[in-house]
Amino acid sequence: MDVLQMKASELDIRLQVVSPLNEKLLNGSKLSMEGDHQLSNAALAVALCRCWAERQKDEKHVTMFDEAISMGHLPEPYIKGLVNARFLGRAQHVQDPEVQGLSFFLDGAHSPESMEACGKWFCSAMRKLYQMKGIQPEVSAMGKNEPVIHASCDSSALVQNMEQSSKRVLLFNCMPQRDPSLLLPPLINLCDINGLPFHHAMFVPGLSSYVKVNVDLPVASKAKTVENDTDLSWQYSVQRVWDSFTPATTEVEIQKKATEWYELHSCVIPSLPAALDLLRQYCREHSSLKLQVLVTGSLHLVGDVLRLLKR
């Protein structure tokens, strides 16, 4: 922000800093995309559109906007746009098309800040599942005003039953240019604080990666898909970072000599299709259990999962 303010001053440009969108301006509607951070994104989109209309000297548009705001809401075209906006792979919930009880929560977060936003969204989604089971969690503030779940004594049996009937799985990969020691802690800490730690973590290579853009090629040919080789050294490195935050669990697993992935707190799976097959097989063999799988760390990974799910 300091740099933006300095540059705006040097260039004699007005710097407008927007606050998160007041939901009352939606006139009873709700944003299509989940997550509190989307209120900030929506506010920025609104400000950009209003600014563009002003720069284009579109007096009719500016008048429409100002009249609607004076009545306490956004213009209807703005509301329609925010309600219908879609961003695949960002705070997206998808049920597996083949197996009941398997659901995917996808967010292409790949920075510490976006991983924190992803964690908040995932915990919120899990709270909704608890509430659907009849649990009314008590939410309080702790640390940086993070939401914390405390189930009441009356619902402790329901909480235990929910924990026994569902498991949270992290499906993760990040680009080698990223630092997993910076990406994983915000997510781990948020889920732990909320009493929603992951039961298992899977580390997988992606199916595809973005190679380069060749300006001489047609647009459709610019993104090249390449198959990953069998080198899993990066995935094992990321797993070691994960295990460093959960050493006690790892020691227990060594004592148990666990062999199946669902007996391990973390594991490396050689391919994404193999990971999907294991998750589906587990749900088929444990029909009373539900798996909630958070897919994050890379938009490449999220896109590959959506493609495998035919979404």
PDB file of C-alpha atoms in Angstrom:
ATOM      1  CA  MET A   1       0.000   0.000   0.000  1.00  0.00           C
ATOM      2  CA  ASP A   2       2.900   2.352   0.745  1.00  0.00           C
ATOM      3  CA  VAL A   3       4.300   1.746  -2.736  1.00  0.00           C
ATOM      4  CA  LEU A   4       0.886   2.256  -4.370  1.00  0.00           C
ATOM      5  CA  GLN A   5       0.365   5.520  -2.515  1.00  0.00           C
ATOM      6  CA  MET A   6       3.855   6.738  -3.430  1.00  0.00           C
ATOM      7  CA  LYS A   7       3.420   5.898  -7.121  1.00  0.00           C
ATOM      8  CA  ALA A   8      -0.065   7.429  -7.245  1.00  0.00           C
ATOM      9  CA  SER A   9       1.367  10.623  -5.801  1.00  0.00           C
ATOM     10  CA  GLU A  10       4.266  10.655  -8.278  1.00  0.00           C
ATOM     11  CA  LEU A  11       1.912  10.153 -11.223  1.00  0.00           C
ATOM     12  CA  ASP A  12      -0.731  12.498  -9.824  1.00  0.00           C
ATOM     13  CA  ILE A  13      -3.358   9.726  -9.931  1.00  0.00           C
ATOM     14  CA  ARG A  14      -6.182   9.401  -7.436  1.00  0.00           C
ATOM     15  CA  LEU A  15      -5.839   6.184  -5.455  1.00  0.00           C
ATOM     16  CA  GLN A  16      -9.180   4.765  -4.388  1.00  0.00           C
ATOM     17  CA  VAL A  17      -9.088   2.086  -1.676  1.00  0.00           C
ATOM     18  CA  VAL A  18     -12.326   0.135  -1.479  1.00  0.00           C
ATOM     19  CA  SER A  19     -13.800  -1.521   1.609  1.00  0.00           C
ATOM     20  CA  PRO A  20     -15.454  -4.962   1.486  1.00  0.00           C
ATOM     21  CA  LEU A  21     -18.876  -4.825  -0.124  1.00  0.00           C
ATOM     22  CA  ASN A  22     -21.774  -4.194   2.227  1.00  0.00           C
ATOM     23  CA  GLU A  23     -24.101  -7.140   1.569  1.00  0.00           C
ATOM     24  CA  LYS A  24     -27.109  -4.854   2.018  1.00  0.00           C
ATOM     25  CA  LEU A  25     -26.205  -3.314  -1.338  1.00  0.00           C
ATOM     26  CA  LEU A  26     -27.148  -6.636  -2.974  1.00  0.00           C
ATOM     27  CA  ASN A  27     -30.792  -5.949  -2.115  1.00  0.00           C
ATOM     28  CA  GLY A  28     -31.456  -9.378  -0.624  1.00  0.00           C
ATOM     29  CA  SER A  29     -29.335 -11.364  -3.085  1.00  0.00           C
ATOM     30  CA  LYS A  30     -26.107 -13.208  -2.308  1.00  0.00           C
ATOM     31  CA  LEU A  31     -22.771 -13.414  -4.055  1.00  0.00           C
ATOM     32  CA  SER A  32     -22.436 -16.515  -6.197  1.00  0.00           C
ATOM     33  CA  MET A  33     -18.903 -17.202  -4.924  1.00  0.00           C
ATOM     34  CA  GLU A  34     -18.329 -18.268  -1.336  1.00  0.00           C
ATOM     35  CA  GLY A  35     -15.764 -16.866   1.079  1.00  0.00           C
ATOM     36  CA  ASP A  36     -15.627 -13.588   2.981  1.00  0.00           C
ATOM     37  CA  HIS A  37     -12.740 -12.423   0.783  1.00  0.00           C
ATOM     38  CA  GLN A  38     -15.129 -12.374  -2.186  1.00  0.00           C
ATOM     39  CA  LEU A  39     -16.796  -9.322  -0.636  1.00  0.00           C
ATOM     40  CA  SER A  40     -13.538  -7.445  -1.184  1.00  0.00           C
ATOM     41  CA  ASN A  41     -13.257  -8.763  -4.738  1.00  0.00           C
ATOM     42  CA  ALA A  42     -16.866  -7.759  -5.433  1.00  0.00           C
ATOM     43  CA  ALA A  43     -16.292  -4.267  -4.064  1.00  0.00           C
ATOM     44  CA  LEU A  44     -13.277  -3.856  -6.332  1.00  0.00           C
ATOM     45  CA  ALA A  45     -15.268  -5.030  -9.361  1.00  0.00           C
ATOM     46  CA  VAL A  46     -18.038  -2.539  -8.571  1.00  0.00           C
ATOM     47  CA  ALA A  47     -15.543   0.304  -8.161  1.00  0.00           C
ATOM     48  CA  LEU A  48     -13.821  -0.577 -11.441  1.00  0.00           C
ATOM     49  CA  CYS A  49     -17.102  -0.612 -13.382  1.00  0.00           C
ATOM     50  CA  ARG A  50     -18.192   2.690 -11.886  1.00  0.00           C
ATOM     51  CA  CYS A  51     -14.797   4.224 -12.657  1.00  0.00           C
ATOM     52  CA  TRP A  52     -14.859   2.914 -16.228  1.00  0.00           C
ATOM     53  CA  ALA A  53     -18.284   4.425 -16.874  1.00  0.00           C
ATOM     54  CA  GLU A  54     -17.069   7.748 -15.522  1.00  0.00           C
ATOM     55  CA  ARG A  55     -13.906   7.685 -17.650  1.00  0.00           C
ATOM     56  CA  GLN A  56     -16.002   6.884 -20.725  1.00  0.00           C
ATOM     57  CA  LYS A  57     -18.236   9.851 -19.884  1.00  0.00           C
ATOM     58  CA  ASP A  58     -21.240   7.509 -19.835  1.00  0.00           C
ATOM     59  CA  GLU A  59     -23.497   9.900 -17.960  1.00  0.00           C
ATOM     60  CA  LYS A  60     -26.517   7.596 -18.222  1.00  0.00           C
ATOM     61  CA  HIS A  61     -24.607   4.771 -16.509  1.00  0.00           C
ATOM     62  CA  VAL A  62     -23.175   7.047 -13.827  1.00  0.00           C
ATOM     63  CA  THR A  63     -26.633   8.492 -13.093  1.00  0.00           C
ATOM     64  CA  MET A  64     -28.146   4.994 -12.881  1.00  0.00           C
ATOM     65  CA  PHE A  65     -25.418   3.944 -10.440  1.00  0.00           C
ATOM     66  CA  ASP A  66     -25.696   7.002  -8.216  1.00  0.00           C
ATOM     67  CA  GLU A  67     -29.519   6.844  -8.068  1.00  0.00           C
ATOM     68  CA  ALA A  68     -29.441   3.160  -7.064  1.00  0.00           C
ATOM     69  CA  ILE A  69     -26.820   3.805  -4.357  1.00  0.00           C
ATOM     70  CA  SER A  70     -28.929   6.675  -3.008  1.00  0.00           C
ATOM     71  CA  MET A  71     -31.734   4.123  -2.537  1.00  0.00           C
ATOM     72  CA  GLY A  72     -29.442   1.781  -0.599  1.00  0.00           C
ATOM     73  CA  HIS A  73     -28.550  -0.829  -3.206  1.00  0.00           C
ATOM     74  CA  LEU A  74     -26.504  -1.433  -6.337  1.00  0.00           C
ATOM     75  CA  PRO A  75     -28.028  -1.098  -9.814  1.00  0.00           C
ATOM     76  CA  GLU A  76     -29.783  -4.272 -10.946  1.00  0.00           C
ATOM     77  CA  PRO A  77     -27.232  -5.048 -13.710  1.00  0.00           C
ATOM     78  CA  TYR A  78     -24.462  -4.936 -11.093  1.00  0.00           C
ATOM     79  CA  ILE A  79     -26.380  -7.251  -8.759  1.00  0.00           C
ATOM     80  CA  LYS A  80     -27.130  -9.636 -11.611  1.00  0.00           C
ATOM     81  CA  GLY A  81     -23.456  -9.753 -12.551  1.00  0.00           C
ATOM     82  CA  LEU A  82     -22.291 -10.428  -8.983  1.00  0.00           C
ATOM     83  CA  VAL A  83     -24.969 -13.074  -8.422  1.00  0.00           C
ATOM     84  CA  ASN A  84     -24.181 -14.913 -11.666  1.00  0.00           C
ATOM     85  CA  ALA A  85     -20.386 -14.563 -11.651  1.00  0.00           C
ATOM     86  CA  ARG A  86     -18.508 -17.852 -11.739  1.00  0.00           C
ATOM     87  CA  PHE A  87     -14.840 -18.595 -11.061  1.00  0.00           C
ATOM     88  CA  LEU A  88     -14.192 -22.310 -11.467  1.00  0.00           C
ATOM     89  CA  GLY A  89     -11.724 -23.720  -8.993  1.00  0.00           C
ATOM     90  CA  ARG A  90     -12.185 -20.962  -6.430  1.00  0.00           C
ATOM     91  CA  ALA A  91     -14.183 -21.948  -3.331  1.00  0.00           C
ATOM     92  CA  GLN A  92     -15.985 -24.547  -5.442  1.00  0.00           C
ATOM     93  CA  HIS A  93     -17.848 -27.532  -3.993  1.00  0.00           C
ATOM     94  CA  VAL A  94     -18.347 -30.553  -6.274  1.00  0.00           C
ATOM     95  CA  GLN A  95     -19.944 -33.904  -5.505  1.00  0.00           C
ATOM     96  CA  ASP A  96     -18.224 -36.870  -7.110  1.00  0.00           C
ATOM     97  CA  PRO A  97     -20.354 -37.994 -10.073  1.00  0.00           C
ATOM     98  CA  GLU A  98     -19.602 -41.690  -9.541  1.00  0.00           C
ATOM     99  CA  VAL A  99     -19.524 -42.318  -5.788  1.00  0.00           C
ATOM    100  CA  GLN A 100     -21.877 -41.152  -3.070  1.00  0.00           C
ATOM    101  CA  GLY A 101     -20.278 -39.752   0.034  1.00  0.00           C
ATOM    102  CA  LEU A 102     -17.265 -38.303  -1.795  1.00  0.00           C
ATOM    103  CA  SER A 103     -17.200 -34.538  -2.184  1.00  0.00           C
ATOM    104  CA  PHE A 104     -14.467 -32.182  -3.323  1.00  0.00           C
ATOM    105  CA  PHE A 105     -13.815 -28.659  -2.083  1.00  0.00           C
ATOM    106  CA  LEU A 106     -11.596 -26.967  -4.643  1.00  0.00           C
ATOM    107  CA  ASP A 107      -9.648 -23.746  -4.311  1.00  0.00           C
ATOM    108  CA  GLY A 108      -6.625 -22.846  -6.403  1.00  0.00           C
ATOM    109  CA  ALA A 109      -4.901 -20.971  -3.579  1.00  0.00           C
ATOM    110  CA  HIS A 110      -1.132 -20.806  -4.103  1.00  0.00           C
ATOM    111  CA  SER A 111       0.089 -18.011  -1.827  1.00  0.00           C
ATOM    112  CA  PRO A 112       0.126 -17.727   1.990  1.00  0.00           C
ATOM    113  CA  GLU A 113      -2.649 -15.109   1.898  1.00  0.00           C
ATOM    114  CA  SER A 114      -4.901 -17.090  -0.419  1.00  0.00           C
ATOM    115  CA  MET A 115      -4.233 -20.285   1.565  1.00  0.00           C
ATOM    116  CA  GLU A 116      -5.514 -18.480   4.652  1.00  0.00           C
ATOM    117  CA  ALA A 117      -8.634 -17.414   2.758  1.00  0.00           C
ATOM    118  CA  CYS A 118      -9.027 -20.994   1.535  1.00  0.00           C
ATOM    119  CA  GLY A 119      -8.776 -22.288   5.107  1.00  0.00           C
ATOM    120  CA  LYS A 120     -11.450 -19.876   6.314  1.00  0.00           C
ATOM    121  CA  TRP A 121     -13.769 -20.925   3.503  1.00  0.00           C
ATOM    122  CA  PHE A 122     -13.172 -24.641   4.088  1.00  0.00           C
ATOM    123  CA  CYS A 123     -13.809 -24.324   7.842  1.00  0.00           C
ATOM    124  CA  SER A 124     -16.990 -22.393   7.104  1.00  0.00           C
ATOM    125  CA  ALA A 125     -18.124 -25.128   4.714  1.00  0.00           C
ATOM    126  CA  MET A 126     -17.419 -27.770   7.354  1.00  0.00           C
ATOM    127  CA  ARG A 127     -19.402 -25.761   9.927  1.00  0.00           C
ATOM    128  CA  LYS A 128     -22.381 -25.842   7.592  1.00  0.00           C
ATOM    129  CA  LEU A 129     -22.106 -29.627   7.409  1.00  0.00           C
ATOM    130  CA  TYR A 130     -22.086 -29.807  11.205  1.00  0.00           C
ATOM    131  CA  GLN A 131     -25.142 -27.576  11.397  1.00  0.00           C
ATOM    132  CA  MET A 132     -26.935 -29.811   8.897  1.00  0.00           C
ATOM    133  CA  LYS A 133     -26.293 -32.669  11.337  1.00  0.00           C
ATOM    134  CA  GLY A 134     -27.981 -30.717  14.107  1.00  0.00           C
ATOM    135  CA  ILE A 135     -24.854 -29.248  15.700  1.00  0.00           C
ATOM    136  CA  GLN A 136     -24.917 -25.547  16.541  1.00  0.00           C
ATOM    137  CA  PRO A 137     -21.278 -24.578  17.043  1.00  0.00           C
ATOM    138  CA  GLU A 138     -20.357 -21.684  19.269  1.00  0.00           C
ATOM    139  CA  VAL A 139     -18.139 -19.283  17.346  1.00  0.00           C
ATOM    140  CA  SER A 140     -15.642 -17.110  19.188  1.00  0.00           C
ATOM    141  CA  ALA A 141     -12.569 -15.090  18.296  1.00  0.00           C
ATOM    142  CA  MET A 142      -9.017 -16.256  18.872  1.00  0.00           C
ATOM    143  CA  GLY A 143      -5.698 -14.992  17.612  1.00  0.00           C
ATOM    144  CA  LYS A 144      -6.331 -12.926  14.500  1.00  0.00           C
ATOM    145  CA  ASN A 145     -10.114 -13.043  14.909  1.00  0.00           C
ATOM    146  CA  GLU A 146     -10.179 -16.516  13.431  1.00  0.00           C
ATOM    147  CA  PRO A 147     -13.492 -18.398  13.764  1.00  0.00           C
ATOM    148  CA  VAL A 148     -13.304 -21.149  16.365  1.00  0.00           C
ATOM    149  CA  ILE A 149     -15.805 -23.973  16.777  1.00  0.00           C
ATOM    150  CA  HIS A 150     -16.789 -25.136  20.242  1.00  0.00           C
ATOM    151  CA  ALA A 151     -19.521 -27.759  20.275  1.00  0.00           C
ATOM    152  CA  SER A 152     -21.783 -27.597  23.297  1.00  0.00           C
ATOM    153  CA  CYS A 153     -21.855 -30.441  25.812  1.00  0.00           C
ATOM    154  CA  ASP A 154     -25.301 -31.453  24.581  1.00  0.00           C
ATOM    155  CA  SER A 155     -23.965 -31.947  21.073  1.00  0.00           C
ATOM    156  CA  SER A 156     -20.742 -33.751  22.012  1.00  0.00           C
ATOM    157  CA  ALA A 157     -22.224 -37.102  21.000  1.00  0.00           C
ATOM    158  CA  LEU A 158     -23.234 -35.637  17.649  1.00  0.00           C
ATOM    159  CA  VAL A 159     -19.737 -34.240  17.160  1.00  0.00           C
ATOM    160  CA  GLN A 160     -18.227 -37.636  17.920  1.00  0.00           C
ATOM    161  CA  ASN A 161     -20.673 -39.306  15.554  1.00  0.00           C
ATOM    162  CA  MET A 162     -19.858 -36.775  12.839  1.00  0.00           C
ATOM    163  CA  GLU A 163     -16.137 -37.401  13.294  1.00  0.00           C
ATOM    164  CA  GLN A 164     -16.698 -41.137  13.083  1.00  0.00           C
ATOM    165  CA  SER A 165     -18.855 -40.891   9.962  1.00  0.00           C
ATOM    166  CA  SER A 166     -16.731 -38.439   7.962  1.00  0.00           C
ATOM    167  CA  LYS A 167     -13.082 -37.764   7.259  1.00  0.00           C
ATOM    168  CA  ARG A 168     -11.303 -34.696   5.914  1.00  0.00           C
ATOM    169  CA  VAL A 169      -8.608 -35.300   3.325  1.00  0.00           C
ATOM    170  CA  LEU A 170      -6.156 -32.784   1.891  1.00  0.00           C
ATOM    171  CA  LEU A 171      -5.212 -33.342  -1.758  1.00  0.00           C
ATOM    172  CA  PHE A 172      -2.246 -31.052  -2.355  1.00  0.00           C
ATOM    173  CA  ASN A 173       0.361 -30.069  -4.871  1.00  0.00           C
ATOM    174  CA  CYS A 174       2.193 -26.823  -5.510  1.00  0.00           C
ATOM    175  CA  MET A 175       4.631 -25.624  -8.119  1.00  0.00           C
ATOM    176  CA  PRO A 176       8.338 -26.022  -7.269  1.00  0.00           C
ATOM    177  CA  GLN A 177       8.637 -22.226  -7.378  1.00  0.00           C
ATOM    178  CA  ARG A 178       6.412 -22.086  -4.289  1.00  0.00           C
ATOM    179  CA  ASP A 179       7.532 -22.633  -0.706  1.00  0.00           C
ATOM    180  CA  PRO A 180       5.323 -25.238   1.017  1.00  0.00           C
ATOM    181  CA  SER A 181       6.686 -24.156   4.417  1.00  0.00           C
ATOM    182  CA  LEU A 182       4.881 -20.839   3.803  1.00  0.00           C
ATOM    183  CA  LEU A 183       1.763 -22.273   2.147  1.00  0.00           C
ATOM    184  CA  LEU A 184       0.821 -25.081   4.545  1.00  0.00           C
ATOM    185  CA  PRO A 185       0.973 -23.413   8.011  1.00  0.00           C
ATOM    186  CA  PRO A 186      -1.949 -20.965   7.453  1.00  0.00           C
ATOM    187  CA  LEU A 187      -4.182 -23.841   6.376  1.00  0.00           C
ATOM    188  CA  ILE A 188      -3.036 -26.245   9.092  1.00  0.00           C
ATOM    189  CA  ASN A 189      -3.357 -23.639  11.842  1.00  0.00           C
ATOM    190  CA  LEU A 190      -6.838 -22.511  10.817  1.00  0.00           C
ATOM    191  CA  CYS A 191      -8.192 -26.049  10.629  1.00  0.00           C
ATOM    192  CA  ASP A 192      -6.572 -26.990  13.950  1.00  0.00           C
ATOM    193  CA  ILE A 193      -7.883 -23.880  15.713  1.00  0.00           C
ATOM    194  CA  ASN A 194     -11.361 -24.692  14.471  1.00  0.00           C
ATOM    195  CA  GLY A 195     -11.142 -28.268  15.683  1.00  0.00           C
ATOM    196  CA  LEU A 196     -11.207 -29.481  12.072  1.00  0.00           C
ATOM    197  CA  PRO A 197      -7.759 -30.998  11.407  1.00  0.00           C
ATOM    198  CA  PHE A 198      -7.217 -33.182   8.376  1.00  0.00           C
ATOM    199  CA  HIS A 199      -7.333 -36.904   8.952  1.00  0.00           C
ATOM    200  CA  HIS A 200      -5.185 -37.581   5.890  1.00  0.00           C
ATOM    201  CA  ALA A 201      -3.054 -35.677   3.391  1.00  0.00           C
ATOM    202  CA  MET A 202      -2.274 -36.856  -0.136  1.00  0.00           C
ATOM    203  CA  PHE A 203       0.534 -35.308  -2.170  1.00  0.00           C
ATOM    204  CA  VAL A 204       0.302 -35.846  -5.910  1.00  0.00           C
ATOM    205  CA  PRO A 205       1.897 -34.610  -9.127  1.00  0.00           C
ATOM    206  CA  GLY A 206      -0.379 -32.772 -11.511  1.00  0.00           C
ATOM    207  CA  LEU A 207      -1.489 -34.148 -14.851  1.00  0.00           C
ATOM    208  CA  SER A 208      -0.676 -31.021 -16.816  1.00  0.00           C
ATOM    209  CA  SER A 209       1.358 -27.870 -16.542  1.00  0.00           C
ATOM    210  CA  TYR A 210       1.540 -24.596 -18.377  1.00  0.00           C
ATOM    211  CA  VAL A 211       4.648 -24.601 -20.552  1.00  0.00           C
ATOM    212  CA  LYS A 212       4.877 -21.234 -22.287  1.00  0.00           C
ATOM    213  CA  VAL A 213       3.039 -18.810 -24.505  1.00  0.00           C
ATOM    214  CA  ASN A 214       4.138 -18.555 -28.119  1.00  0.00           C
ATOM    215  CA  VAL A 215       2.749 -15.362 -29.606  1.00  0.00           C
ATOM    216  CA  ASP A 216       2.940 -16.833 -33.114  1.00  0.00           C
ATOM    217  CA  LEU A 217       0.523 -19.653 -32.311  1.00  0.00           C
ATOM    218  CA  PRO A 218      -3.274 -19.466 -32.436  1.00  0.00           C
ATOM    219  CA  VAL A 219      -4.857 -18.807 -29.041  1.00  0.00           C
ATOM    220  CA  ALA A 220      -6.166 -22.373 -28.784  1.00  0.00           C
ATOM    221  CA  SER A 221      -2.616 -23.725 -29.117  1.00  0.00           C
ATOM    222  CA  LYS A 222      -0.892 -21.468 -26.608  1.00  0.00           C
ATOM    223  CA  ALA A 223      -1.477 -23.662 -23.571  1.00  0.00           C
ATOM    224  CA  LYS A 224       0.353 -26.939 -23.988  1.00  0.00           C
ATOM    225  CA  THR A 225      -0.476 -30.022 -21.932  1.00  0.00           C
ATOM    226  CA  VAL A 226       2.379 -32.261 -20.924  1.00  0.00           C
ATOM    227  CA  GLU A 227       2.441 -35.493 -19.028  1.00  0.00           C
ATOM    228  CA  ASN A 228       4.416 -35.441 -15.783  1.00  0.00           C
ATOM    229  CA  ASP A 229       7.288 -37.843 -15.469  1.00  0.00           C
ATOM    230  CA  THR A 230       7.564 -40.306 -12.604  1.00  0.00           C
ATOM    231  CA  ASP A 231       9.894 -38.136 -10.500  1.00  0.00           C
ATOM    232  CA  LEU A 232       8.118 -37.700  -7.170  1.00  0.00           C
ATOM    233  CA  SER A 233      10.995 -36.063  -5.304  1.00  0.00           C
ATOM    234  CA  TRP A 234       9.107 -32.758  -5.078  1.00  0.00           C
ATOM    235  CA  GLN A 235       6.003 -34.424  -3.661  1.00  0.00           C
ATOM    236  CA  TYR A 236       8.118 -36.190  -1.021  1.00  0.00           C
ATOM    237  CA  SER A 237       9.715 -32.855  -0.134  1.00  0.00           C
ATOM    238  CA  VAL A 238       6.286 -31.287   0.364  1.00  0.00           C
ATOM    239  CA  GLN A 239       5.205 -34.289   2.433  1.00  0.00           C
ATOM    240  CA  ARG A 240       8.212 -33.827   4.730  1.00  0.00           C
ATOM    241  CA  VAL A 241       7.192 -30.220   5.283  1.00  0.00           C
ATOM    242  CA  TRP A 242       3.678 -31.384   6.160  1.00  0.00           C
ATOM    243  CA  ASP A 243       4.984 -34.073   8.520  1.00  0.00           C
ATOM    244  CA  SER A 244       7.174 -31.520  10.283  1.00  0.00           C
ATOM    245  CA  PHE A 245       3.991 -29.868  11.537  1.00  0.00           C
ATOM    246  CA  THR A 246       2.494 -33.181  12.714  1.00  0.00           C
ATOM    247  CA  PRO A 247       5.443 -35.229  14.076  1.00  0.00           C
ATOM    248  CA  ALA A 248       3.475 -37.010  16.815  1.00  0.00           C
ATOM    249  CA  THR A 249       1.053 -38.537  14.316  1.00  0.00           C
ATOM    250  CA  THR A 250       3.896 -39.724  12.120  1.00  0.00           C
ATOM    251  CA  GLU A 251       5.586 -41.508  15.063  1.00  0.00           C
ATOM    252  CA  VAL A 252       2.342 -43.317  15.895  1.00  0.00           C
ATOM    253  CA  GLU A 253       2.038 -44.479  12.296  1.00  0.00           C
ATOM    254  CA  ILE A 254       5.584 -45.840  12.326  1.00  0.00           C
ATOM    255  CA  GLN A 255       4.783 -47.838  15.462  1.00  0.00           C
ATOM    256  CA  LYS A 256       1.642 -49.198  13.823  1.00  0.00           C
ATOM    257  CA  LYS A 257       3.499 -50.009  10.592  1.00  0.00           C
ATOM    258  CA  ALA A 258       0.551 -48.720   8.586  1.00  0.00           C
ATOM    259  CA  THR A 259       0.410 -49.814   4.959  1.00  0.00           C
ATOM    260  CA  GLU A 260      -2.865 -48.464   3.537  1.00  0.00           C
ATOM    261  CA  TRP A 261      -3.136 -44.765   2.662  1.00  0.00           C
ATOM    262  CA  TYR A 262      -6.092 -44.290   5.022  1.00  0.00           C
ATOM    263  CA  GLU A 263      -3.966 -45.613   7.888  1.00  0.00           C
ATOM    264  CA  LEU A 264      -1.402 -42.891   7.234  1.00  0.00           C
ATOM    265  CA  HIS A 265      -1.633 -39.242   8.152  1.00  0.00           C
ATOM    266  CA  SER A 266       0.208 -38.394   4.930  1.00  0.00           C
ATOM    267  CA  CYS A 267       1.299 -40.189   1.784  1.00  0.00           C
ATOM    268  CA  VAL A 268       2.576 -39.566  -1.741  1.00  0.00           C
ATOM    269  CA  ILE A 269       0.443 -40.984  -4.547  1.00  0.00           C
ATOM    270  CA  PRO A 270       2.224 -41.424  -7.900  1.00  0.00           C
ATOM    271  CA  SER A 271      -0.565 -39.940 -10.014  1.00  0.00           C
ATOM    272  CA  LEU A 272      -3.741 -37.918  -9.687  1.00  0.00           C
ATOM    273  CA  PRO A 273      -5.998 -40.562 -11.310  1.00  0.00           C
ATOM    274  CA  ALA A 274      -4.583 -43.108  -8.852  1.00  0.00           C
ATOM    275  CA  ALA A 275      -5.446 -40.820  -5.937  1.00  0.00           C
ATOM    276  CA  LEU A 276      -8.992 -40.394  -7.235  1.00  0.00           C
ATOM    277  CA  ASP A 277      -9.345 -44.168  -7.625  1.00  0.00           C
ATOM    278  CA  LEU A 278      -8.173 -44.725  -4.030  1.00  0.00           C
ATOM    279  CA  LEU A 279     -10.648 -42.178  -2.675  1.00  0.00           C
ATOM    280  CA  ARG A 280     -13.511 -43.736  -4.628  1.00  0.00           C
ATOM    281  CA  GLN A 281     -12.524 -47.252  -3.609  1.00  0.00           C
ATOM    282  CA  TYR A 282     -12.424 -46.216   0.035  1.00  0.00           C
ATOM    283  CA  CYS A 283     -15.940 -44.734  -0.173  1.00  0.00           C
ATOM    284  CA  ARG A 284     -17.281 -47.851  -1.893  1.00  0.00           C
ATOM    285  CA  GLU A 285     -15.779 -50.098   0.796  1.00  0.00           C
ATOM    286  CA  HIS A 286     -16.901 -47.822   3.641  1.00  0.00           C
ATOM    287  CA  SER A 287     -20.376 -46.785   2.535  1.00  0.00           C
ATOM    288  CA  SER A 288     -21.240 -45.342   5.955  1.00  0.00           C
ATOM    289  CA  LEU A 289     -18.330 -42.894   5.760  1.00  0.00           C
ATOM    290  CA  LYS A 290     -18.164 -39.601   3.903  1.00  0.00           C
ATOM    291  CA  LEU A 291     -14.978 -38.026   2.619  1.00  0.00           C
ATOM    292  CA  GLN A 292     -14.567 -34.267   2.292  1.00  0.00           C
ATOM    293  CA  VAL A 293     -11.516 -33.640   0.114  1.00  0.00           C
ATOM    294  CA  LEU A 294      -9.929 -30.204  -0.015  1.00  0.00           C
ATOM    295  CA  VAL A 295      -8.009 -29.749  -3.271  1.00  0.00           C
ATOM    296  CA  THR A 296      -5.632 -26.795  -3.135  1.00  0.00           C
ATOM    297  CA  GLY A 297      -2.093 -25.487  -3.615  1.00  0.00           C
ATOM    298  CA  SER A 298      -2.201 -25.032  -7.386  1.00  0.00           C
ATOM    299  CA  LEU A 299      -4.679 -23.965 -10.047  1.00  0.00           C
ATOM    300  CA  HIS A 300      -3.091 -26.615 -12.270  1.00  0.00           C
ATOM    301  CA  LEU A 301      -4.050 -29.305  -9.748  1.00  0.00           C
ATOM    302  CA  VAL A 302      -7.566 -27.929  -9.324  1.00  0.00           C
ATOM    303  CA  GLY A 303      -8.060 -27.788 -13.093  1.00  0.00           C
ATOM    304  CA  ASP A 304      -6.843 -31.370 -13.470  1.00  0.00           C
ATOM    305  CA  VAL A 305      -9.255 -32.601 -10.791  1.00  0.00           C
ATOM    306  CA  LEU A 306     -12.164 -30.767 -12.406  1.00  0.00           C
ATOM    307  CA  ARG A 307     -11.261 -32.352 -15.723  1.00  0.00           C
ATOM    308  CA  LEU A 308     -11.146 -35.835 -14.172  1.00  0.00           C
ATOM    309  CA  LEU A 309     -14.532 -35.165 -12.573  1.00  0.00           C
ATOM    310  CA  LYS A 310     -15.765 -34.039 -16.016  1.00  0.00           C
ATOM    311  CA  ARG A 311     -16.652 -30.601 -14.681  1.00  0.00           C
TER     312      ARG A 311
END
